[in-house]
Coordinates of C-alpha atoms in Angstrom, one line a residue:
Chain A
X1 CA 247.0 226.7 21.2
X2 CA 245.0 225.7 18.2
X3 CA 241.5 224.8 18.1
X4 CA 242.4 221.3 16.7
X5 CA 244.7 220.8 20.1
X6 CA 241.8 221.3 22.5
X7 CA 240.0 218.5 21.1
X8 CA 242.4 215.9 22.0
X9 CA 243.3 215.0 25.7
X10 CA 247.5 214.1 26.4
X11 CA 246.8 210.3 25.2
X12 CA 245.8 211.8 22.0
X13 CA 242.5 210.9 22.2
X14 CA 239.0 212.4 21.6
X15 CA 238.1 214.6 24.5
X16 CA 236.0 217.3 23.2
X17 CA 234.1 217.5 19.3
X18 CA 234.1 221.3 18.6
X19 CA 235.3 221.1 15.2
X20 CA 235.7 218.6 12.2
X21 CA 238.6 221.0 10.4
X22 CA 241.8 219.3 11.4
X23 CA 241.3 216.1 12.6
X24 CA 242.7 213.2 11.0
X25 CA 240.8 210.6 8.7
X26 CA 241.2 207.7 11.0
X27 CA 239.3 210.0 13.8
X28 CA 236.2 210.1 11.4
X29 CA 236.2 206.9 10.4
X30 CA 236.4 205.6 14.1
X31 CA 233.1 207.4 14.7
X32 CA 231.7 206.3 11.7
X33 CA 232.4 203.0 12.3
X34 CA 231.8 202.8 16.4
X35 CA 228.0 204.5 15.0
X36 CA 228.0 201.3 13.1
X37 CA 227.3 199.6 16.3
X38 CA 224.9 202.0 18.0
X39 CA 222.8 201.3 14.6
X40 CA 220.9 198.1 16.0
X41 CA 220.3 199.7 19.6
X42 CA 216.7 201.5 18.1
X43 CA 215.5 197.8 17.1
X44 CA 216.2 196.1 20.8
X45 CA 212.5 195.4 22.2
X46 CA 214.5 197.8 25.5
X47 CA 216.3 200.4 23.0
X48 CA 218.9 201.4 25.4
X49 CA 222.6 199.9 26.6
X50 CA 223.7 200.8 29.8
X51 CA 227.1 202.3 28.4
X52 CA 227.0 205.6 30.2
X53 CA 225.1 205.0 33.2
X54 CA 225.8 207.1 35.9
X55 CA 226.9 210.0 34.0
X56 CA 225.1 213.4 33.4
X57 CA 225.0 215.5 30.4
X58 CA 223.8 219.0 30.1
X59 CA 221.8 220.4 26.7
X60 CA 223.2 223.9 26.9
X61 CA 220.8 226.2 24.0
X62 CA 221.7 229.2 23.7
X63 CA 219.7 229.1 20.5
X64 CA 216.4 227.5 19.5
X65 CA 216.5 223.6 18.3
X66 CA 214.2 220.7 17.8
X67 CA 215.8 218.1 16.2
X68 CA 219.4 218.8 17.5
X69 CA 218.2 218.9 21.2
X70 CA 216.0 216.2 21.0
X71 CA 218.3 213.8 19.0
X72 CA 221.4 214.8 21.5
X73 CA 218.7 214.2 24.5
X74 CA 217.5 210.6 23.4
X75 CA 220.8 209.4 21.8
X76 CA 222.2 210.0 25.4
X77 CA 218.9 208.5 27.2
X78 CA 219.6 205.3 24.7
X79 CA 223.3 205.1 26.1
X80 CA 221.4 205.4 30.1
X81 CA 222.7 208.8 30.8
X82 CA 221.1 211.5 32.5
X83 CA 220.1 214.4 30.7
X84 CA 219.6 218.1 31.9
X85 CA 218.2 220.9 29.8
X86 CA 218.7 224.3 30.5
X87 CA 216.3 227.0 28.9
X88 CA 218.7 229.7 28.7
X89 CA 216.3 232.2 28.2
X90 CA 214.7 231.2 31.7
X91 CA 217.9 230.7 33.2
X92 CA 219.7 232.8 35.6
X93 CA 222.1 234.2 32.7
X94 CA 219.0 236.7 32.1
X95 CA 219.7 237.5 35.7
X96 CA 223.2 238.6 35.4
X97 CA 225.1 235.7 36.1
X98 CA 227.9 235.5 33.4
X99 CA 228.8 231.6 31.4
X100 CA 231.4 230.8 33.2
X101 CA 229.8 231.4 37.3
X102 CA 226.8 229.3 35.3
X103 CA 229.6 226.3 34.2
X104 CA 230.9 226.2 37.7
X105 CA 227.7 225.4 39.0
X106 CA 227.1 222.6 37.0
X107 CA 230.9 221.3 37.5
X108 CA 229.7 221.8 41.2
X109 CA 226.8 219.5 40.3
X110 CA 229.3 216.8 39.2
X111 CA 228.2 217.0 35.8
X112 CA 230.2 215.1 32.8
X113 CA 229.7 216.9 29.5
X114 CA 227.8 220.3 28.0
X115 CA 226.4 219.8 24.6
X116 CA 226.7 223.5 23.1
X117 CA 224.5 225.3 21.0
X118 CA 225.1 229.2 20.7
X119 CA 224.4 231.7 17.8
X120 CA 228.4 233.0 18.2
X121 CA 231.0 231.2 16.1
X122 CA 233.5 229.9 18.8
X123 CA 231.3 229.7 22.1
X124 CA 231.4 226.1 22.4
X125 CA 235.7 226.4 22.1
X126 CA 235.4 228.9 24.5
X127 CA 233.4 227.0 26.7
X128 CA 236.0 224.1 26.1
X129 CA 239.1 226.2 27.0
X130 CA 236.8 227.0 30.5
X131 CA 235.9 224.0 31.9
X132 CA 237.4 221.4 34.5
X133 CA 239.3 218.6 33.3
X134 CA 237.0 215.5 33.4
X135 CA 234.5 217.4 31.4
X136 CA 233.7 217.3 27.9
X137 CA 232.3 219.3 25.2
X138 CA 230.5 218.7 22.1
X139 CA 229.9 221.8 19.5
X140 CA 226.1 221.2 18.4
X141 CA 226.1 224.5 16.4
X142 CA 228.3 227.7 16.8
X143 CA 227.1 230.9 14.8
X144 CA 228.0 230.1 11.3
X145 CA 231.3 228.1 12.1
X146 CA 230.2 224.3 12.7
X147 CA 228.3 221.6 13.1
X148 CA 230.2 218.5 13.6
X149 CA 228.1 215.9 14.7
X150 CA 225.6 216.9 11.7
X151 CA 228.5 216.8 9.3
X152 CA 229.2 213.5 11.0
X153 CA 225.6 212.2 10.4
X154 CA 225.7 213.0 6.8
X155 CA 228.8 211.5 6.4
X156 CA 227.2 208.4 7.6
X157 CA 223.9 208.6 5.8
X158 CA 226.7 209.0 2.5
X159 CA 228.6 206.0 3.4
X160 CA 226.0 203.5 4.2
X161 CA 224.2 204.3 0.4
X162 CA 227.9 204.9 -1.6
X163 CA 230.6 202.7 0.2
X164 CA 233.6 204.4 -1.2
X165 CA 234.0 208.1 -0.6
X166 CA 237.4 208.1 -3.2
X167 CA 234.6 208.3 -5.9
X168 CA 232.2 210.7 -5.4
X169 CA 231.1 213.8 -6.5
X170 CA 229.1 215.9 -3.9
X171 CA 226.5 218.8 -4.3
X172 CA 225.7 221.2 -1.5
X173 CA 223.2 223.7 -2.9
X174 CA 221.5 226.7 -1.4
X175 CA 222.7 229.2 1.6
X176 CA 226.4 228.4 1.8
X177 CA 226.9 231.6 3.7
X178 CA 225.1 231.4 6.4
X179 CA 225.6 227.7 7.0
X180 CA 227.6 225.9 9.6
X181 CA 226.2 222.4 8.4
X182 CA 228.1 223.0 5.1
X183 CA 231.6 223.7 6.6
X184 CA 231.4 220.9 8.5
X185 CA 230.4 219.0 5.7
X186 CA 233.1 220.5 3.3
X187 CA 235.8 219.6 6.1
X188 CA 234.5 215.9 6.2
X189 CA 233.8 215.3 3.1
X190 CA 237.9 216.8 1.6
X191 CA 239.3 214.7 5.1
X192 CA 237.4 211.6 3.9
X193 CA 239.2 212.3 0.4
X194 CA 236.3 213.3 -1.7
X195 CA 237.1 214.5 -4.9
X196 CA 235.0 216.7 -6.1
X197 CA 233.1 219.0 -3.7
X198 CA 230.2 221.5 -5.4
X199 CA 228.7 224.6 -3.8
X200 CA 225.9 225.8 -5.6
X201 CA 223.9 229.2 -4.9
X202 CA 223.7 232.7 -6.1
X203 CA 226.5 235.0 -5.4
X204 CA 224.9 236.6 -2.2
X205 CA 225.2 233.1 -0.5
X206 CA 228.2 231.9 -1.6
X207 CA 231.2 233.4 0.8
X208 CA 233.7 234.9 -0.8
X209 CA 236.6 232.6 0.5
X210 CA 234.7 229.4 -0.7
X211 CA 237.0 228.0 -3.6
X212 CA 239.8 228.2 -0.7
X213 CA 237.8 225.5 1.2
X214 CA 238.5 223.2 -1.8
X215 CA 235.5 223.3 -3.6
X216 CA 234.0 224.7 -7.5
X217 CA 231.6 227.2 -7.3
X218 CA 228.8 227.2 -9.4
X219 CA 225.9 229.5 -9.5
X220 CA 224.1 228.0 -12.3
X221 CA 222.0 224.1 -10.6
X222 CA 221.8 223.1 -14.6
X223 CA 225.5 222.7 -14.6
X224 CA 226.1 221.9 -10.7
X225 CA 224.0 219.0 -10.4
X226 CA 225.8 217.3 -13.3
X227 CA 226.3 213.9 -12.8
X228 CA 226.8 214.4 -9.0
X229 CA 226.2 211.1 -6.7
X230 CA 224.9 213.0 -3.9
X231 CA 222.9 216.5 -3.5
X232 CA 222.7 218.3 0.2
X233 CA 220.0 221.1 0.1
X234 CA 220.6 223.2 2.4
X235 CA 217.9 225.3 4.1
X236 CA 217.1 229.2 3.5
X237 CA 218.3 230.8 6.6
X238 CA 216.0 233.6 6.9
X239 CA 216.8 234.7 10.4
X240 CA 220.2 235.3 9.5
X241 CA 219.7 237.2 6.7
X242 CA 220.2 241.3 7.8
X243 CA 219.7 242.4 4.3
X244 CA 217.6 241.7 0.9
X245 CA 220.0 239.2 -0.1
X246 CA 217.2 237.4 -2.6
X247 CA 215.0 239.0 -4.8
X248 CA 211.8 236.6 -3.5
X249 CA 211.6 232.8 -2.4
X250 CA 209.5 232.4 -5.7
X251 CA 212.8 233.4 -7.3
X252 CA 214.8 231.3 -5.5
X253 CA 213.0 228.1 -6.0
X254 CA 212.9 228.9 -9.7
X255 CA 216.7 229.0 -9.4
X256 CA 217.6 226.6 -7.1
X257 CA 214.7 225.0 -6.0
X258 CA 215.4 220.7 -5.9
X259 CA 212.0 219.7 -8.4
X260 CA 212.3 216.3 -10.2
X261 CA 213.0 218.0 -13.2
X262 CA 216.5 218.8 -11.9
X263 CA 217.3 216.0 -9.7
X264 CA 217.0 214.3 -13.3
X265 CA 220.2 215.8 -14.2
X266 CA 222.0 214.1 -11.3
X267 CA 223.2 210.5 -12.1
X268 CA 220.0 208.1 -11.5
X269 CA 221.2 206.9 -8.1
X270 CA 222.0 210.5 -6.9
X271 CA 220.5 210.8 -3.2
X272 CA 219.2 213.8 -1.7
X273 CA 220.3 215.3 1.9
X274 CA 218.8 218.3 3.5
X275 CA 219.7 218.5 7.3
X276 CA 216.6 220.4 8.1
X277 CA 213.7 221.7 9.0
X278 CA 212.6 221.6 5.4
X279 CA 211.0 224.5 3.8
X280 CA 209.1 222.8 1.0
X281 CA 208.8 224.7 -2.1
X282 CA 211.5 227.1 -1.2
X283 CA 214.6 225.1 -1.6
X284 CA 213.2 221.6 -2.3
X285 CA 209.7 220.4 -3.9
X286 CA 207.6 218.0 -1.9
X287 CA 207.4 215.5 -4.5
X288 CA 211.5 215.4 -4.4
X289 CA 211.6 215.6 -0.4
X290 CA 209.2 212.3 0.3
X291 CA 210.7 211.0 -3.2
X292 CA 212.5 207.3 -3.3
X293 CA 216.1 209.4 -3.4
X294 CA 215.0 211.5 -0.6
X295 CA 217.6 210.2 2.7
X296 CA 216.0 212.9 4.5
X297 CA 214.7 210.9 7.5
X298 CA 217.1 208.3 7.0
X299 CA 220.1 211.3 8.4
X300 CA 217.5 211.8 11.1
X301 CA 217.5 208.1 12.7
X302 CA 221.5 208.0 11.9
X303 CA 221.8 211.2 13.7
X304 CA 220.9 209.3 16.8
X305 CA 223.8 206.5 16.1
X306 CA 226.5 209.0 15.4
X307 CA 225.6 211.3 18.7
X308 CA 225.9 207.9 20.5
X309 CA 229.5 207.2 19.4
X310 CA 230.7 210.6 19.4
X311 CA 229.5 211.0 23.4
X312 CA 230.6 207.7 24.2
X313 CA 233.9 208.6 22.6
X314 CA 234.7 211.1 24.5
X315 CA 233.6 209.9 27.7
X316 CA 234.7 206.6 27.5
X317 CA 238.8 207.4 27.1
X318 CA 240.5 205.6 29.3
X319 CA 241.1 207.2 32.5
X320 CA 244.5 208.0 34.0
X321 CA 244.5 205.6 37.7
Chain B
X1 CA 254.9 175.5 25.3
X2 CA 252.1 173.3 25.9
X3 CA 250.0 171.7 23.5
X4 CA 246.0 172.8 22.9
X5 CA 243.2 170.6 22.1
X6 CA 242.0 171.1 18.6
X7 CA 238.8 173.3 17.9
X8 CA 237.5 170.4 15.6
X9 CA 237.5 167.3 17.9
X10 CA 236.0 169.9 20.7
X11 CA 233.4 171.0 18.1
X12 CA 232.3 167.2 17.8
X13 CA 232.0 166.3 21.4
X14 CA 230.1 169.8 21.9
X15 CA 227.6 169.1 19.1
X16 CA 226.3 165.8 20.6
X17 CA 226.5 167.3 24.3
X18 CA 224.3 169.5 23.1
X19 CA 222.2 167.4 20.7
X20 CA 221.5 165.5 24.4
X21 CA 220.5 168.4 26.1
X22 CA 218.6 170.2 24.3
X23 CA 216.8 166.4 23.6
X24 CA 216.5 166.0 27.3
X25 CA 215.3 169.3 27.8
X26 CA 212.9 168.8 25.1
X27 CA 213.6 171.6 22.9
X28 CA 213.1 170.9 19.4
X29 CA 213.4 174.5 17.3
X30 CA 216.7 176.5 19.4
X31 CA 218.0 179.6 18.8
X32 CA 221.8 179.9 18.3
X33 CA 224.0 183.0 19.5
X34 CA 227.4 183.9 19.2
X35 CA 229.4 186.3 21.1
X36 CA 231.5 188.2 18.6
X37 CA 234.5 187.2 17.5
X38 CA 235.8 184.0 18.5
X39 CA 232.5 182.7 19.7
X40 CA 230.5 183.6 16.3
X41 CA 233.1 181.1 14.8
X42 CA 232.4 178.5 17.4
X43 CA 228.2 179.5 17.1
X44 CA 228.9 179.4 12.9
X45 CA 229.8 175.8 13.1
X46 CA 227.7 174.3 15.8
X47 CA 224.7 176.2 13.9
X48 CA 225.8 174.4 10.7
X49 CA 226.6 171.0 12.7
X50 CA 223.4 171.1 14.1
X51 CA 220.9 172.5 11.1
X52 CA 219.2 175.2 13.6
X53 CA 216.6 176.6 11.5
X54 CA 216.6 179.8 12.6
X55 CA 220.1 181.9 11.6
X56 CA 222.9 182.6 13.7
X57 CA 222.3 185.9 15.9
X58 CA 225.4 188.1 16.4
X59 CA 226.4 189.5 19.6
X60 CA 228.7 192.8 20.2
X61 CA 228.8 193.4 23.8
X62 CA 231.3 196.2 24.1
X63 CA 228.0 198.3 25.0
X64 CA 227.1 196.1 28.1
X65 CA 231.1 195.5 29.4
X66 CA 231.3 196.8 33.0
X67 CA 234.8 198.1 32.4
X68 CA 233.8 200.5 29.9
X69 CA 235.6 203.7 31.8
X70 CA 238.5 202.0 32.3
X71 CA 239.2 200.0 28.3
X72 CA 237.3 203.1 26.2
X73 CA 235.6 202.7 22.8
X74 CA 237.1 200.6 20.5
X75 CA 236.0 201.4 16.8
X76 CA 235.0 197.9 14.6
X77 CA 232.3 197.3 12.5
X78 CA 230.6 194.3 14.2
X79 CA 226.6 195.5 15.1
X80 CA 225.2 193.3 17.2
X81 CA 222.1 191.4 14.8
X82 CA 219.4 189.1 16.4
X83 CA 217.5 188.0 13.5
X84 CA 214.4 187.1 15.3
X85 CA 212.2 187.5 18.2
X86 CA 213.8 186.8 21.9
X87 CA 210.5 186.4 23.2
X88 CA 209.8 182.8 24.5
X89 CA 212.9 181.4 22.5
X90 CA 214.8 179.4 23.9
X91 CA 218.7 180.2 23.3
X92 CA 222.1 178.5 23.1
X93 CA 224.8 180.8 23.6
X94 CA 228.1 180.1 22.4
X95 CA 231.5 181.9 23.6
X96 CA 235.2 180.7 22.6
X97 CA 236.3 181.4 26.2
X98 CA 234.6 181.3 29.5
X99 CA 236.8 183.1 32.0
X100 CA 236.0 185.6 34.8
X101 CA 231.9 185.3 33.9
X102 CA 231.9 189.1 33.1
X103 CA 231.3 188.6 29.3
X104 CA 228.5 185.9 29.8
X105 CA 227.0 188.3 32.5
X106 CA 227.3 191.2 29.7
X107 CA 225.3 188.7 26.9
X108 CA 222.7 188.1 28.8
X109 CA 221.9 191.3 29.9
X110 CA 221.9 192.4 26.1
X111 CA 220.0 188.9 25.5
X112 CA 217.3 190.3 27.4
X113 CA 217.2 194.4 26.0
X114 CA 215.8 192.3 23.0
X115 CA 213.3 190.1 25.1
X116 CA 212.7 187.7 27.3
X117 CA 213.7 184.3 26.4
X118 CA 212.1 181.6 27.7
X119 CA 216.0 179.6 28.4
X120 CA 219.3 180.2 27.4
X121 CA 221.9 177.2 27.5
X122 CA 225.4 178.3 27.7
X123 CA 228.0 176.3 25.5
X124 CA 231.6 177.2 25.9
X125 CA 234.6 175.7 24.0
X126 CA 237.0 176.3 26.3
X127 CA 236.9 176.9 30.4
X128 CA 240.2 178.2 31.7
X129 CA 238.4 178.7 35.0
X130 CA 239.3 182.1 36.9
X131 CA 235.5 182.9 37.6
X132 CA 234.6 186.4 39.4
X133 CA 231.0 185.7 39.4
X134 CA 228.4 182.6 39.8
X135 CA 228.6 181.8 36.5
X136 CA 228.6 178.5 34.4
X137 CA 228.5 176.9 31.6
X138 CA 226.3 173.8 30.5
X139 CA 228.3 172.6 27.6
X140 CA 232.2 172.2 27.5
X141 CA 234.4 171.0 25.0
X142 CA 237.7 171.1 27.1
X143 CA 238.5 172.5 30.8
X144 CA 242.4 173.6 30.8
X145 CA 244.1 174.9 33.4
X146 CA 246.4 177.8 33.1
X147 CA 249.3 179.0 35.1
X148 CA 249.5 182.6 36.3
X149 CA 250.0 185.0 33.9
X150 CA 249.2 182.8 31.1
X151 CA 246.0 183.7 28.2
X152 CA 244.2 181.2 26.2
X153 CA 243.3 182.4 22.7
X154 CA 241.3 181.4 19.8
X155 CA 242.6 182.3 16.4
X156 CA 240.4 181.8 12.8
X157 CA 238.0 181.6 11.3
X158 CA 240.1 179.5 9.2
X159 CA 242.0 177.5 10.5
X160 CA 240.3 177.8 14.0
X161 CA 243.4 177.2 16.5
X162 CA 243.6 177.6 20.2
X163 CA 247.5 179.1 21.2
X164 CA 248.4 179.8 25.2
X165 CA 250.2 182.9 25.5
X166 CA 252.8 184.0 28.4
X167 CA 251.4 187.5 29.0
X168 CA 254.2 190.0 29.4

């Protein structure tokens, strides 16, 4: 079975989100639009609709997160859920007890959905392939693999400030390698038809395979930010880097720092993405970050609207009497 | 095949029902509300019938339906928008179709995640009856009666056009 196949229940609809890499354009447009809706709930006086009352997610971080946790924990306290997070560090994993005696407990505990976040590519597809029927998984960062729902919000934030994604040109600058956030944006951004998708970074971040995911490589920001409609910095992924793969973050932000000088170069309504936590005057200068392009804490309100329609998605299919 | 009332000589005998109620009930400034679709064409022209001041508020209620797990999600663009303060406003609500109550229930829960009115008048175009709770409305431009297995619907914007449907 493919991973794409998991992700659909036998009505063809959403049942899991590992993954953004295979699924069809309507699917992402459905969730862009349904987060259309769950855009007005922050401005009700009571900001919170009584969708999923009665059900019970679980935050499952295996891997240290602010704003992923926090977003996934209020977007579902806006829709009335209950939400459990487990500390996996304090939990009873560090005792012995292996994933999947941990997931049947909480199946025991008549819980609906595990929101994944795990330093190994694959876990949250493994965890998928393990669990009982009626629950679902979302993917909130494997390893280096993917991202969805941030590829999702970005894909909103994009949409809402340049209508028509047949048009654009896209920059994602800075540690492709080590970034799930920018496969998951590449996959969106190609599936939403996209024609021109730029990876910028130095030769030690770019992975090798990159121009098979559709995209031109450049290693030089002069040339890569050319005229482009939209920039995505990404951050510098220190903890994942084993060896010297930079000479110095001084170096890097000479190279491909985001400063106003270079923004310039981008056409004048270019906007600029970075799906955080910012490291200011590493990849992006301050003045550029809280600039009038910056979308920066725009992504971070629509990430709440697109974690509401993607968990409402998926638990709201209809059920088999 | 029977025949339906036309939308526009309802339209007129709901404007000056409601011109006498809210008059009775001596609001001067309302609120208007319409629950998307069919009743945000019903709300557009009694708004525009009546010159409310304040513009039309939009209602989406898929959030609030209590048969959520059994329909699912479905994806259209149509945000709910109040465009001003609930609080202490008083509200006419305007549907296409006042069945089983469930919707109206729905609206006024949502009504009041954005505050707390201070009245909300309910005006209907049609009643087909078939209510599952006590719900009801204070305007209505035309009571039908349907046999079993029959559905009243409301097409538009333009022409608006009501059209009974033998459900299969």
């Amino acid at each position: 079975m493919s991973k794409r196949d998991i992700q659909f229940d036998q009505n063809g609809l959403l049942r899991h989100f590992l993954t953004i890499d295979g699924l069809p354009r309507q699917t992402l447009t459905d969730i862009l639009d349904t987060a259309e809706n769950f855009s007005t709930v922050g401005t009700q006086q009571a900001k919170k609709v009584p969708l999923l009352r009665g059900k019970t997610l679980v935050n499952l971080f295996f891997e240290p997160s602010t704003r992923t946790r926090t977003t996934f924990e209020l977007a579902a306290k806006r829709l009335s859920a209950d939400v459990l997070n487990i500390n996996i560090q304090a939990s009873s994993t560090s005792k012995g007890e292996s994933l999947l005696d941990m997931l049947r407990n909480l199946e025991a505990m008549h819980c609906d959905m595990f929101i994944v976040r795990h330093n190994t590519s694959g876990a949250a597809h493994f965890i998928a392939e393990h669990v009982a029927p009626h629950i679902s998984v979302i993917n909130a960062g494997d390893g280096r693999h993917a991202h969805p729902t941030q590829g999702m919000l970005d894909m909103f934030t994009i949409r809402r400030h340049k209508q028509d994604f047949t048009k654009l040109r896209v920059a994602i600058v800075g540690d492709i390698l080590h970034s799930r956030v920018a496969r998951s944006e590449i996959h969106a951004l190609n599936i939403l038809g996209v024609p021109e998708v730029r990876v910028i970074g130095p030769h030690t971040l770019i992975p090798r395979e990159a121009s098979s995911l559709g995209v031109h490589v450049y290693h030089d920001m002069k040339e890569g930010l050319r005229d482009v409609d939209v920039i995505i910095m990404l951050r510098l992924q220190r903890e994942r880097m084993l060896g010297a793969m930079l000479p110095s973050e001084d170096e890097y932000f000479i190279q491909y720092g985001l400063t106003r000088k270079k923004l310039a170069l981008a056409k004048p309504d270019a906007i600029v993405m970075h799906p955080g936590p910012i490291n200011r005057g590493v990849e992006i200068e301050s003045a550029v970050a809280d600039g009038p392009q910056s979308v920066i804490l725009e992504q971070v309100t629509n990430g709440l609207a697109v974690r509401m329609a993607v968990m409402s998605m998926v638990l709201g299919r209809k059920q088999e009497a | 095949m029977s025949t339906c009332p036309k939308p526009n000589d309802l339209l007129k005998n709901m404007v000056s029902d409601l011109r006498e109620l809210l008059k009775a009930r001596n609001i001067e400034n309302p609120c208007m509300i319409g629950i998307h679709t069919g009743g945000v064409w019903i709300a557009e022209e009694l708004h525009h019938r009546l010159a409310i001041n304040e513009p039309l508020g939009k209602l989406n209620i898929t959030f609030y339906r209590d048969d959520f797990t059994r329909i699912g999600m479905h994806p259209q663009v149509t945000p709910s928008s109040l465009p001003f303060a609930v609080d202490d406003q008083h509200i006419v609500l305007v549907d296409d179709v006042l069945h089983t109550g469930r919707t109206i229930r729905a609206a006024l829960n949502e009504i009041f995640d954005y505050g707390r009115p201070a009245s909300v008048i309910f005006a209907t175009l049609v009643d087909r009856g078939g209510r599952e709770l006590p719900i009801a409305a204070d305007v209505v431009g035309a009571t039908i009666k349907l046999n079993e297995g029959q559905q009243i619907k409301l097409t538009g914007p333009d022409p608006l056009q009501l059209e009974i449907q033998e459900s299969t």
